[in-house]
mmCIF file of C-alpha atoms in Angstrom:
data_model
loop_
_atom_site.group_PDB
_atom_site.id
_atom_site.type_symbol
_atom_site.label_atom_id
_atom_site.label_comp_id
_atom_site.label_asym_id
_atom_site.label_seq_id
_atom_site.Cartn_x
_atom_site.Cartn_y
_atom_site.Cartn_z
ATOM 1 C CA UNK A 71 -6.941 -42.926 -19.628
ATOM 2 C CA UNK A 72 -7.014 -39.339 -20.888
ATOM 3 C CA UNK A 73 -5.055 -36.842 -18.773
ATOM 4 C CA UNK A 74 -6.846 -33.556 -18.061
ATOM 5 C CA UNK A 75 -4.691 -30.496 -17.645
ATOM 6 C CA UNK A 76 -4.963 -26.796 -16.882
ATOM 7 C CA UNK A 77 -3.960 -24.296 -19.562
ATOM 8 C CA UNK A 78 -2.027 -21.286 -18.270
ATOM 9 C CA UNK A 79 -2.889 -18.298 -20.477
ATOM 10 C CA UNK A 80 -0.171 -15.677 -19.967
ATOM 11 C CA UNK A 81 -1.954 -13.254 -22.292
ATOM 12 C CA UNK A 82 -4.868 -12.859 -19.876
ATOM 13 C CA UNK A 83 -3.506 -13.255 -16.366
ATOM 14 C CA UNK A 84 -0.642 -11.735 -14.359
ATOM 15 C CA UNK A 85 2.055 -14.398 -13.903
ATOM 16 C CA UNK A 86 1.801 -14.324 -10.100
ATOM 17 C CA UNK A 87 -1.946 -14.950 -10.270
ATOM 18 C CA UNK A 88 -1.351 -17.599 -12.918
ATOM 19 C CA UNK A 89 1.094 -19.404 -10.642
ATOM 20 C CA UNK A 90 -1.491 -19.363 -7.864
ATOM 21 C CA UNK A 91 -4.066 -20.714 -10.328
ATOM 22 C CA UNK A 92 -1.958 -23.641 -11.483
ATOM 23 C CA UNK A 93 -1.043 -24.680 -7.944
ATOM 24 C CA UNK A 94 -4.734 -24.503 -7.068
ATOM 25 C CA UNK A 95 -5.560 -26.571 -10.157
ATOM 26 C CA UNK A 96 -3.236 -29.321 -8.945
ATOM 27 C CA UNK A 97 -4.969 -29.375 -5.559
ATOM 28 C CA UNK A 98 -8.357 -29.434 -7.294
ATOM 29 C CA UNK A 99 -7.543 -32.563 -9.268
ATOM 30 C CA UNK A 100 -6.025 -31.456 -12.562
ATOM 31 C CA UNK A 101 -3.262 -33.876 -13.574
ATOM 32 C CA UNK A 102 -1.124 -31.732 -15.900
ATOM 33 C CA UNK A 103 -0.609 -28.211 -17.198
ATOM 34 C CA UNK A 104 0.476 -26.409 -20.311
ATOM 35 C CA UNK A 105 1.545 -22.853 -21.010
ATOM 36 C CA UNK A 106 1.263 -20.358 -23.822
ATOM 37 C CA UNK A 107 4.358 -18.418 -24.912
ATOM 38 C CA UNK A 108 3.538 -15.050 -26.500
ATOM 39 C CA UNK A 109 5.037 -11.582 -26.463
ATOM 40 C CA UNK A 110 1.675 -9.879 -26.947
ATOM 41 C CA UNK A 111 -1.958 -10.547 -26.093
ATOM 42 C CA UNK A 112 -4.570 -10.598 -28.848
ATOM 43 C CA UNK A 113 -6.548 -7.791 -27.211
ATOM 44 C CA UNK A 114 -5.946 -4.871 -24.891
ATOM 45 C CA UNK A 115 -8.776 -6.315 -22.775
ATOM 46 C CA UNK A 116 -6.647 -9.399 -22.093
ATOM 47 C CA UNK A 117 -3.896 -7.120 -20.896
ATOM 48 C CA UNK A 118 -0.907 -9.351 -20.061
ATOM 49 C CA UNK A 119 1.873 -11.387 -21.624
ATOM 50 C CA UNK A 120 4.410 -12.672 -19.124
ATOM 51 C CA UNK A 121 7.601 -14.463 -20.152
ATOM 52 C CA UNK A 122 6.680 -18.144 -20.195
ATOM 53 C CA UNK A 123 10.161 -19.584 -19.608
ATOM 54 C CA UNK A 124 10.727 -17.699 -16.352
ATOM 55 C CA UNK A 125 7.282 -18.719 -15.182
ATOM 56 C CA UNK A 126 7.718 -22.382 -16.139
ATOM 57 C CA UNK A 127 10.656 -22.782 -13.783
ATOM 58 C CA UNK A 128 8.561 -21.427 -10.925
ATOM 59 C CA UNK A 129 5.533 -23.520 -11.869
ATOM 60 C CA UNK A 130 7.487 -26.764 -12.154
ATOM 61 C CA UNK A 131 9.043 -26.100 -8.743
ATOM 62 C CA UNK A 132 5.721 -25.172 -7.134
ATOM 63 C CA UNK A 133 3.835 -28.252 -8.361
ATOM 64 C CA UNK A 134 4.357 -31.901 -9.208
ATOM 65 C CA UNK A 135 2.523 -31.584 -12.520
ATOM 66 C CA UNK A 136 3.934 -32.407 -15.945
ATOM 67 C CA UNK A 137 4.091 -29.261 -18.084
ATOM 68 C CA UNK A 138 4.205 -28.398 -21.746
ATOM 69 C CA UNK A 139 4.706 -25.143 -23.620
ATOM 70 C CA UNK A 140 3.866 -24.095 -27.173
ATOM 71 C CA UNK A 141 6.778 -22.240 -28.757
ATOM 72 C CA UNK A 142 7.718 -20.774 -32.157
ATOM 73 C CA UNK A 143 11.496 -20.918 -32.698
ATOM 74 C CA UNK A 144 13.218 -19.194 -35.581
ATOM 75 C CA UNK A 145 12.511 -15.464 -35.383
ATOM 76 C CA UNK A 146 11.844 -14.066 -31.908
ATOM 77 C CA UNK A 147 13.742 -17.022 -30.444
ATOM 78 C CA UNK A 148 16.944 -18.521 -31.806
ATOM 79 C CA UNK A 149 16.622 -22.330 -31.832
ATOM 80 C CA UNK A 150 19.827 -22.803 -29.825
ATOM 81 C CA UNK A 151 18.366 -20.684 -27.020
ATOM 82 C CA UNK A 152 15.146 -22.717 -27.073
ATOM 83 C CA UNK A 153 17.180 -25.922 -26.984
ATOM 84 C CA UNK A 154 19.006 -24.588 -23.926
ATOM 85 C CA UNK A 155 15.722 -23.617 -22.240
ATOM 86 C CA UNK A 156 14.159 -27.003 -22.984
ATOM 87 C CA UNK A 157 17.294 -28.839 -21.889
ATOM 88 C CA UNK A 158 17.585 -26.994 -18.587
ATOM 89 C CA UNK A 159 13.948 -27.516 -17.541
ATOM 90 C CA UNK A 160 14.041 -31.166 -18.613
ATOM 91 C CA UNK A 161 17.288 -31.711 -16.682
ATOM 92 C CA UNK A 162 15.882 -30.107 -13.536
ATOM 93 C CA UNK A 163 12.483 -31.845 -13.746
ATOM 94 C CA UNK A 164 13.039 -35.199 -15.488
ATOM 95 C CA UNK A 165 10.027 -36.659 -17.243
ATOM 96 C CA UNK A 166 7.822 -33.644 -16.514
ATOM 97 C CA UNK A 167 8.391 -31.337 -19.468
ATOM 98 C CA UNK A 168 7.569 -31.285 -23.175
ATOM 99 C CA UNK A 169 7.599 -28.576 -25.820
ATOM 100 C CA UNK A 170 5.322 -28.095 -28.807
ATOM 101 C CA UNK A 171 6.837 -26.279 -31.776
ATOM 102 C CA UNK A 172 4.949 -24.247 -34.367
ATOM 103 C CA UNK A 173 5.480 -21.574 -37.016
ATOM 104 C CA UNK A 174 4.205 -18.681 -34.896
ATOM 105 C CA UNK A 175 2.195 -15.501 -35.344
ATOM 106 C CA UNK A 176 3.304 -12.070 -36.522
ATOM 107 C CA UNK A 177 1.923 -10.453 -33.363
ATOM 108 C CA UNK A 178 4.792 -12.011 -31.414
ATOM 109 C CA UNK A 179 7.519 -12.298 -34.022
ATOM 110 C CA UNK A 180 7.471 -8.823 -35.600
ATOM 111 C CA UNK A 181 9.107 -7.293 -32.520
ATOM 112 C CA UNK A 182 12.636 -8.178 -33.680
ATOM 113 C CA UNK A 183 12.134 -6.001 -36.777
ATOM 114 C CA UNK A 184 12.462 -8.714 -39.397
ATOM 115 C CA UNK A 185 9.898 -9.230 -42.112
ATOM 116 C CA UNK A 186 7.150 -11.783 -41.584
ATOM 117 C CA UNK A 187 7.870 -14.666 -44.004
ATOM 118 C CA UNK A 188 5.381 -16.559 -46.127
ATOM 119 C CA UNK A 189 3.841 -19.650 -44.552
ATOM 120 C CA UNK A 190 5.942 -22.037 -46.645
ATOM 121 C CA UNK A 191 9.120 -20.224 -45.582
ATOM 122 C CA UNK A 192 8.039 -20.306 -41.935
ATOM 123 C CA UNK A 193 7.442 -24.048 -42.198
ATOM 124 C CA UNK A 194 10.864 -24.611 -43.756
ATOM 125 C CA UNK A 195 12.455 -22.475 -41.037
ATOM 126 C CA UNK A 196 10.700 -24.453 -38.309
ATOM 127 C CA UNK A 197 11.919 -27.704 -39.839
ATOM 128 C CA UNK A 198 15.504 -26.420 -39.634
ATOM 129 C CA UNK A 199 14.923 -25.331 -36.036
ATOM 130 C CA UNK A 200 13.615 -28.766 -35.083
ATOM 131 C CA UNK A 201 16.758 -30.414 -36.452
ATOM 132 C CA UNK A 202 18.984 -27.925 -34.618
ATOM 133 C CA UNK A 203 17.131 -28.394 -31.325
ATOM 134 C CA UNK A 204 17.186 -32.190 -31.572
ATOM 135 C CA UNK A 205 20.889 -32.268 -32.365
ATOM 136 C CA UNK A 206 21.725 -29.971 -29.459
ATOM 137 C CA UNK A 207 19.613 -32.005 -27.041
ATOM 138 C CA UNK A 208 21.460 -35.100 -28.275
ATOM 139 C CA UNK A 209 24.789 -33.520 -27.245
ATOM 140 C CA UNK A 210 26.082 -32.656 -30.706
ATOM 141 C CA UNK A 211 28.025 -29.533 -31.585
ATOM 142 C CA UNK A 212 25.882 -27.800 -34.196
ATOM 143 C CA UNK A 213 26.751 -25.444 -37.024
ATOM 144 C CA UNK A 214 24.072 -24.631 -39.546
ATOM 145 C CA UNK A 215 23.674 -22.154 -42.395
ATOM 146 C CA UNK A 216 20.165 -21.790 -43.760
ATOM 147 C CA UNK A 217 17.036 -19.900 -42.823
ATOM 148 C CA UNK A 218 18.565 -19.919 -39.340
ATOM 149 C CA UNK A 219 22.282 -19.742 -38.613
ATOM 150 C CA UNK A 220 24.104 -21.593 -35.846
ATOM 151 C CA UNK A 221 27.822 -21.471 -35.175
ATOM 152 C CA UNK A 222 29.447 -24.248 -33.134
ATOM 153 C CA UNK A 223 26.711 -24.434 -30.516
ATOM 154 C CA UNK A 224 26.775 -27.120 -27.826
ATOM 155 C CA UNK A 225 24.593 -27.665 -24.772
ATOM 156 C CA UNK A 226 26.636 -28.313 -21.673
ATOM 157 C CA UNK A 227 23.614 -29.064 -19.458
ATOM 158 C CA UNK A 228 21.226 -31.622 -20.892
ATOM 159 C CA UNK A 229 18.612 -34.070 -19.597
ATOM 160 C CA UNK A 230 19.407 -37.770 -19.610
ATOM 161 C CA UNK A 231 16.397 -38.285 -21.867
ATOM 162 C CA UNK A 232 15.480 -35.550 -24.367
ATOM 163 C CA UNK A 233 11.872 -34.422 -23.852
ATOM 164 C CA UNK A 234 9.213 -34.834 -26.514
ATOM 165 C CA UNK A 235 9.020 -32.233 -29.266
ATOM 166 C CA UNK A 236 5.352 -32.044 -30.240
ATOM 167 C CA UNK A 237 4.074 -30.674 -33.551
ATOM 168 C CA UNK A 238 1.532 -27.843 -33.347
ATOM 169 C CA UNK A 239 -1.113 -27.813 -36.085
ATOM 170 C CA UNK A 240 -4.588 -26.476 -36.831
ATOM 171 C CA UNK A 241 -4.982 -27.828 -40.368
ATOM 172 C CA UNK A 242 -5.050 -31.309 -41.870
ATOM 173 C CA UNK A 243 -2.111 -30.427 -44.110
ATOM 174 C CA UNK A 244 0.072 -29.249 -41.237
ATOM 175 C CA UNK A 245 -0.853 -32.301 -39.146
ATOM 176 C CA UNK A 246 0.300 -34.532 -42.001
ATOM 177 C CA UNK A 247 3.555 -32.562 -42.300
ATOM 178 C CA UNK A 248 4.209 -32.795 -38.546
ATOM 179 C CA UNK A 249 4.299 -36.581 -38.866
ATOM 180 C CA UNK A 250 7.705 -36.202 -40.571
ATOM 181 C CA UNK A 251 9.410 -34.926 -37.416
ATOM 182 C CA UNK A 252 7.193 -34.690 -34.327
ATOM 183 C CA UNK A 253 6.982 -36.875 -31.221
ATOM 184 C CA UNK A 254 3.253 -36.154 -30.987
ATOM 185 C CA UNK A 255 0.579 -33.722 -32.158
ATOM 186 C CA UNK A 256 -1.196 -30.805 -30.474
ATOM 187 C CA UNK A 257 -4.159 -28.815 -31.757
ATOM 188 C CA UNK A 258 -7.108 -26.781 -30.473
ATOM 189 C CA UNK A 259 -10.773 -27.654 -30.209
ATOM 190 C CA UNK A 260 -12.631 -27.657 -33.513
ATOM 191 C CA UNK A 261 -15.584 -29.576 -34.993
ATOM 192 C CA UNK A 262 -15.191 -33.280 -34.303
ATOM 193 C CA UNK A 263 -15.069 -34.160 -38.006
ATOM 194 C CA UNK A 264 -12.143 -31.785 -38.559
ATOM 195 C CA UNK A 265 -10.260 -33.130 -35.543
ATOM 196 C CA UNK A 266 -10.778 -36.672 -36.793
ATOM 197 C CA UNK A 267 -9.355 -35.750 -40.208
ATOM 198 C CA UNK A 268 -6.319 -34.177 -38.539
ATOM 199 C CA UNK A 269 -5.675 -37.238 -36.398
ATOM 200 C CA UNK A 270 -6.085 -39.566 -39.373
ATOM 201 C CA UNK A 271 -3.737 -37.471 -41.500
ATOM 202 C CA UNK A 272 -1.099 -37.482 -38.774
ATOM 203 C CA UNK A 273 -1.338 -41.201 -38.059
ATOM 204 C CA UNK A 274 -1.642 -42.241 -41.725
ATOM 205 C CA UNK A 275 1.566 -40.339 -42.468
ATOM 206 C CA UNK A 276 3.353 -42.301 -39.754
ATOM 207 C CA UNK A 277 2.886 -39.809 -36.924
ATOM 208 C CA UNK A 278 3.913 -41.213 -33.563
ATOM 209 C CA UNK A 279 3.395 -40.297 -29.940
ATOM 210 C CA UNK A 280 0.596 -38.748 -27.910
ATOM 211 C CA UNK A 281 -2.244 -36.558 -29.114
ATOM 212 C CA UNK A 282 -2.779 -33.302 -27.199
ATOM 213 C CA UNK A 283 -5.807 -31.010 -27.374
ATOM 214 C CA UNK A 284 -6.296 -27.534 -25.961
ATOM 215 C CA UNK A 285 -9.979 -26.800 -25.330
ATOM 216 C CA UNK A 286 -11.308 -23.267 -24.903
ATOM 217 C CA UNK A 287 -14.239 -23.160 -22.488
ATOM 218 C CA UNK A 288 -16.293 -20.504 -20.780
ATOM 219 C CA UNK A 289 -18.308 -21.516 -17.752
ATOM 220 C CA UNK A 290 -20.224 -19.490 -15.193
ATOM 221 C CA UNK A 291 -23.260 -20.332 -13.033
ATOM 222 C CA UNK A 292 -25.348 -18.113 -15.305
ATOM 223 C CA UNK A 293 -25.473 -18.572 -19.090
ATOM 224 C CA UNK A 294 -25.457 -14.854 -19.808
ATOM 225 C CA UNK A 295 -22.336 -14.451 -17.681
ATOM 226 C CA UNK A 296 -20.571 -17.331 -19.436
ATOM 227 C CA UNK A 297 -21.378 -15.702 -22.789
ATOM 228 C CA UNK A 298 -20.279 -12.257 -21.620
ATOM 229 C CA UNK A 299 -16.928 -13.558 -20.374
ATOM 230 C CA UNK A 300 -16.254 -15.384 -23.641
ATOM 231 C CA UNK A 301 -17.268 -12.385 -25.730
ATOM 232 C CA UNK A 302 -15.168 -9.931 -23.750
ATOM 233 C CA UNK A 303 -12.019 -12.051 -23.624
ATOM 234 C CA UNK A 304 -12.026 -14.185 -26.755
ATOM 235 C CA UNK A 305 -13.787 -12.392 -29.617
ATOM 236 C CA UNK A 306 -10.384 -11.237 -30.883
ATOM 237 C CA UNK A 307 -9.386 -14.919 -31.218
ATOM 238 C CA UNK A 308 -12.048 -16.139 -33.630
ATOM 239 C CA UNK A 309 -10.231 -15.503 -36.899
ATOM 240 C CA UNK A 310 -8.972 -18.413 -38.951
ATOM 241 C CA UNK A 311 -5.572 -18.374 -40.652
ATOM 242 C CA UNK A 312 -4.102 -16.418 -42.324
ATOM 243 C CA UNK A 313 -5.721 -13.499 -40.447
ATOM 244 C CA UNK A 314 -4.637 -14.693 -36.992
ATOM 245 C CA UNK A 315 -1.134 -15.369 -38.306
ATOM 246 C CA UNK A 316 -0.574 -12.039 -40.002
ATOM 247 C CA UNK A 317 -2.012 -9.267 -37.782
ATOM 248 C CA UNK A 318 0.736 -7.517 -35.858
ATOM 249 C CA UNK A 319 -0.732 -5.618 -32.890
ATOM 250 C CA UNK A 320 -3.365 -6.090 -30.212
ATOM 251 C CA UNK A 321 -4.937 -2.897 -31.593
ATOM 252 C CA UNK A 322 -5.331 -4.629 -34.960
ATOM 253 C CA UNK A 323 -7.105 -7.604 -33.393
ATOM 254 C CA UNK A 324 -9.378 -5.269 -31.425
ATOM 255 C CA UNK A 325 -10.236 -3.289 -34.549
ATOM 256 C CA UNK A 326 -11.192 -6.283 -36.684
ATOM 257 C CA UNK A 327 -13.138 -7.944 -33.848
ATOM 258 C CA UNK A 328 -15.194 -4.896 -32.862
ATOM 259 C CA UNK A 329 -18.385 -6.202 -34.507
ATOM 260 C CA UNK A 330 -17.878 -9.963 -34.153
ATOM 261 C CA UNK A 331 -21.228 -11.624 -33.315
ATOM 262 C CA UNK A 332 -21.551 -13.825 -30.236
ATOM 263 C CA UNK A 333 -22.315 -16.799 -32.482
ATOM 264 C CA UNK A 334 -18.824 -16.580 -33.917
ATOM 265 C CA UNK A 335 -17.319 -16.730 -30.423
ATOM 266 C CA UNK A 336 -19.395 -19.754 -29.456
ATOM 267 C CA UNK A 337 -18.142 -21.528 -32.578
ATOM 268 C CA UNK A 338 -14.595 -21.545 -31.164
ATOM 269 C CA UNK A 339 -15.279 -21.589 -27.399
ATOM 270 C CA UNK A 340 -17.427 -24.179 -25.632
ATOM 271 C CA UNK A 341 -19.699 -21.752 -23.789
ATOM 272 C CA UNK A 342 -22.286 -23.026 -21.317
ATOM 273 C CA UNK A 343 -23.468 -22.722 -17.737
ATOM 274 C CA UNK A 344 -24.541 -26.379 -18.000
ATOM 275 C CA UNK A 345 -21.767 -28.607 -16.705
ATOM 276 C CA UNK A 346 -23.388 -31.576 -18.394
ATOM 277 C CA UNK A 347 -22.808 -29.942 -21.768
ATOM 278 C CA UNK A 348 -19.142 -29.473 -20.935
ATOM 279 C CA UNK A 349 -18.892 -33.137 -19.940
ATOM 280 C CA UNK A 350 -20.522 -34.106 -23.239
ATOM 281 C CA UNK A 351 -18.191 -31.965 -25.316
ATOM 282 C CA UNK A 352 -15.139 -33.350 -23.543
ATOM 283 C CA UNK A 353 -16.359 -36.935 -23.875
ATOM 284 C CA UNK A 354 -16.447 -36.428 -27.642
ATOM 285 C CA UNK A 355 -12.803 -35.364 -27.620
ATOM 286 C CA UNK A 356 -11.855 -38.299 -25.414
ATOM 287 C CA UNK A 357 -13.568 -40.656 -27.879
ATOM 288 C CA UNK A 358 -11.345 -39.314 -30.667
ATOM 289 C CA UNK A 359 -8.318 -40.683 -28.829
ATOM 290 C CA UNK A 360 -6.687 -37.598 -27.334
ATOM 291 C CA UNK A 361 -4.181 -38.595 -24.675
ATOM 292 C CA UNK A 362 -4.109 -35.208 -22.940
ATOM 293 C CA UNK A 363 -6.716 -32.446 -22.921
ATOM 294 C CA UNK A 364 -5.779 -29.037 -21.494
ATOM 295 C CA UNK A 365 -8.769 -26.974 -20.395
ATOM 296 C CA UNK A 366 -8.545 -23.241 -20.961
ATOM 297 C CA UNK A 367 -11.226 -21.199 -19.236
ATOM 298 C CA UNK A 368 -11.113 -18.014 -21.291
ATOM 299 C CA UNK A 369 -12.056 -15.793 -18.339
ATOM 300 C CA UNK A 370 -9.486 -13.923 -16.302
ATOM 301 C CA UNK A 371 -10.843 -15.248 -13.000
ATOM 302 C CA UNK A 372 -9.914 -18.924 -12.739
ATOM 303 C CA UNK A 373 -10.762 -20.094 -9.214
ATOM 304 C CA UNK A 374 -14.474 -20.846 -9.647
ATOM 305 C CA UNK A 375 -13.781 -22.696 -12.894
ATOM 306 C CA UNK A 376 -10.995 -24.747 -11.304
ATOM 307 C CA UNK A 377 -13.067 -25.675 -8.262
ATOM 308 C CA UNK A 378 -16.212 -26.516 -10.215
ATOM 309 C CA UNK A 379 -14.544 -28.535 -12.957
ATOM 310 C CA UNK A 380 -12.327 -30.277 -10.415
ATOM 311 C CA UNK A 381 -15.375 -31.347 -8.414
ATOM 312 C CA UNK A 382 -18.128 -31.759 -11.001
ATOM 313 C CA UNK A 383 -16.563 -32.380 -14.423
ATOM 314 C CA UNK A 384 -13.248 -34.216 -14.162
ATOM 315 C CA UNK A 385 -14.590 -37.068 -11.962
ATOM 316 C CA UNK A 386 -17.366 -37.779 -14.490
ATOM 317 C CA UNK A 387 -14.883 -37.857 -17.360
ATOM 318 C CA UNK A 388 -12.575 -40.222 -15.504
ATOM 319 C CA UNK A 389 -15.455 -42.547 -14.696
ATOM 320 C CA UNK A 390 -16.579 -42.522 -18.318
ATOM 321 C CA UNK A 391 -13.105 -43.228 -19.702
#
């Protein structure tokens, strides 16, 4: 049966309010949670970007939910530090934590002052980071000289069982590449045909483990309100790679998204006041074989969404599956 989770968007919500939201989501019937991990929002209107790893410790303690986080090691984060963060949370909360690893976005990574590498270099760097993180979680002493450098690192606190390292992808090509190293695959909502191609590419290349999907939704009792919320909060997030990878500042995203039409927003966010439409969209994703679906209401106010989906949407999906 597909697990339905709550997505904690640090870029939009103060971490204290986000902690209250995820504890409320557990009470409302959500079975899991996942977290973003950015240094910067995509828009000044979003207005936040708390440190995910501090928050995750609080959220794991405050709930009984399993949690995941999407992280980009290699530039802003040294892979040994990410291995230590993963290892500590997994040791404290056995069986409840996983991490998805991706190549990142310049808006978060430029802050350290290094140049933003080409995509192929970022992919090669991530592959090195994955090997470093796995070796550290396995208890090895690691030295490595490559696109990242590690000198005699060893984790002294580790979980009994290393948590899953999930591959983050939005393209068929990256999904296929993730099959080389990942314990599962995570992506975001897209046309069903594209998602099916990604899944097939991952599985055909030998990809193992669960399939995760993050779904952007905007719901309100009134259609115009649902559209207004999505347009205000998410029109800076409609750009396909390489644009979304390479812009550096929230101001840049706001400038290029100033004249984005609503139709472009509704192509990347499931926007509707009709709960039946949301059930239908989610049923399509379930039919593709996703093991966990994290729902991200793109508004900054979460309570009405949590209550309504917990009461009216999730029970229908569980009955159907």
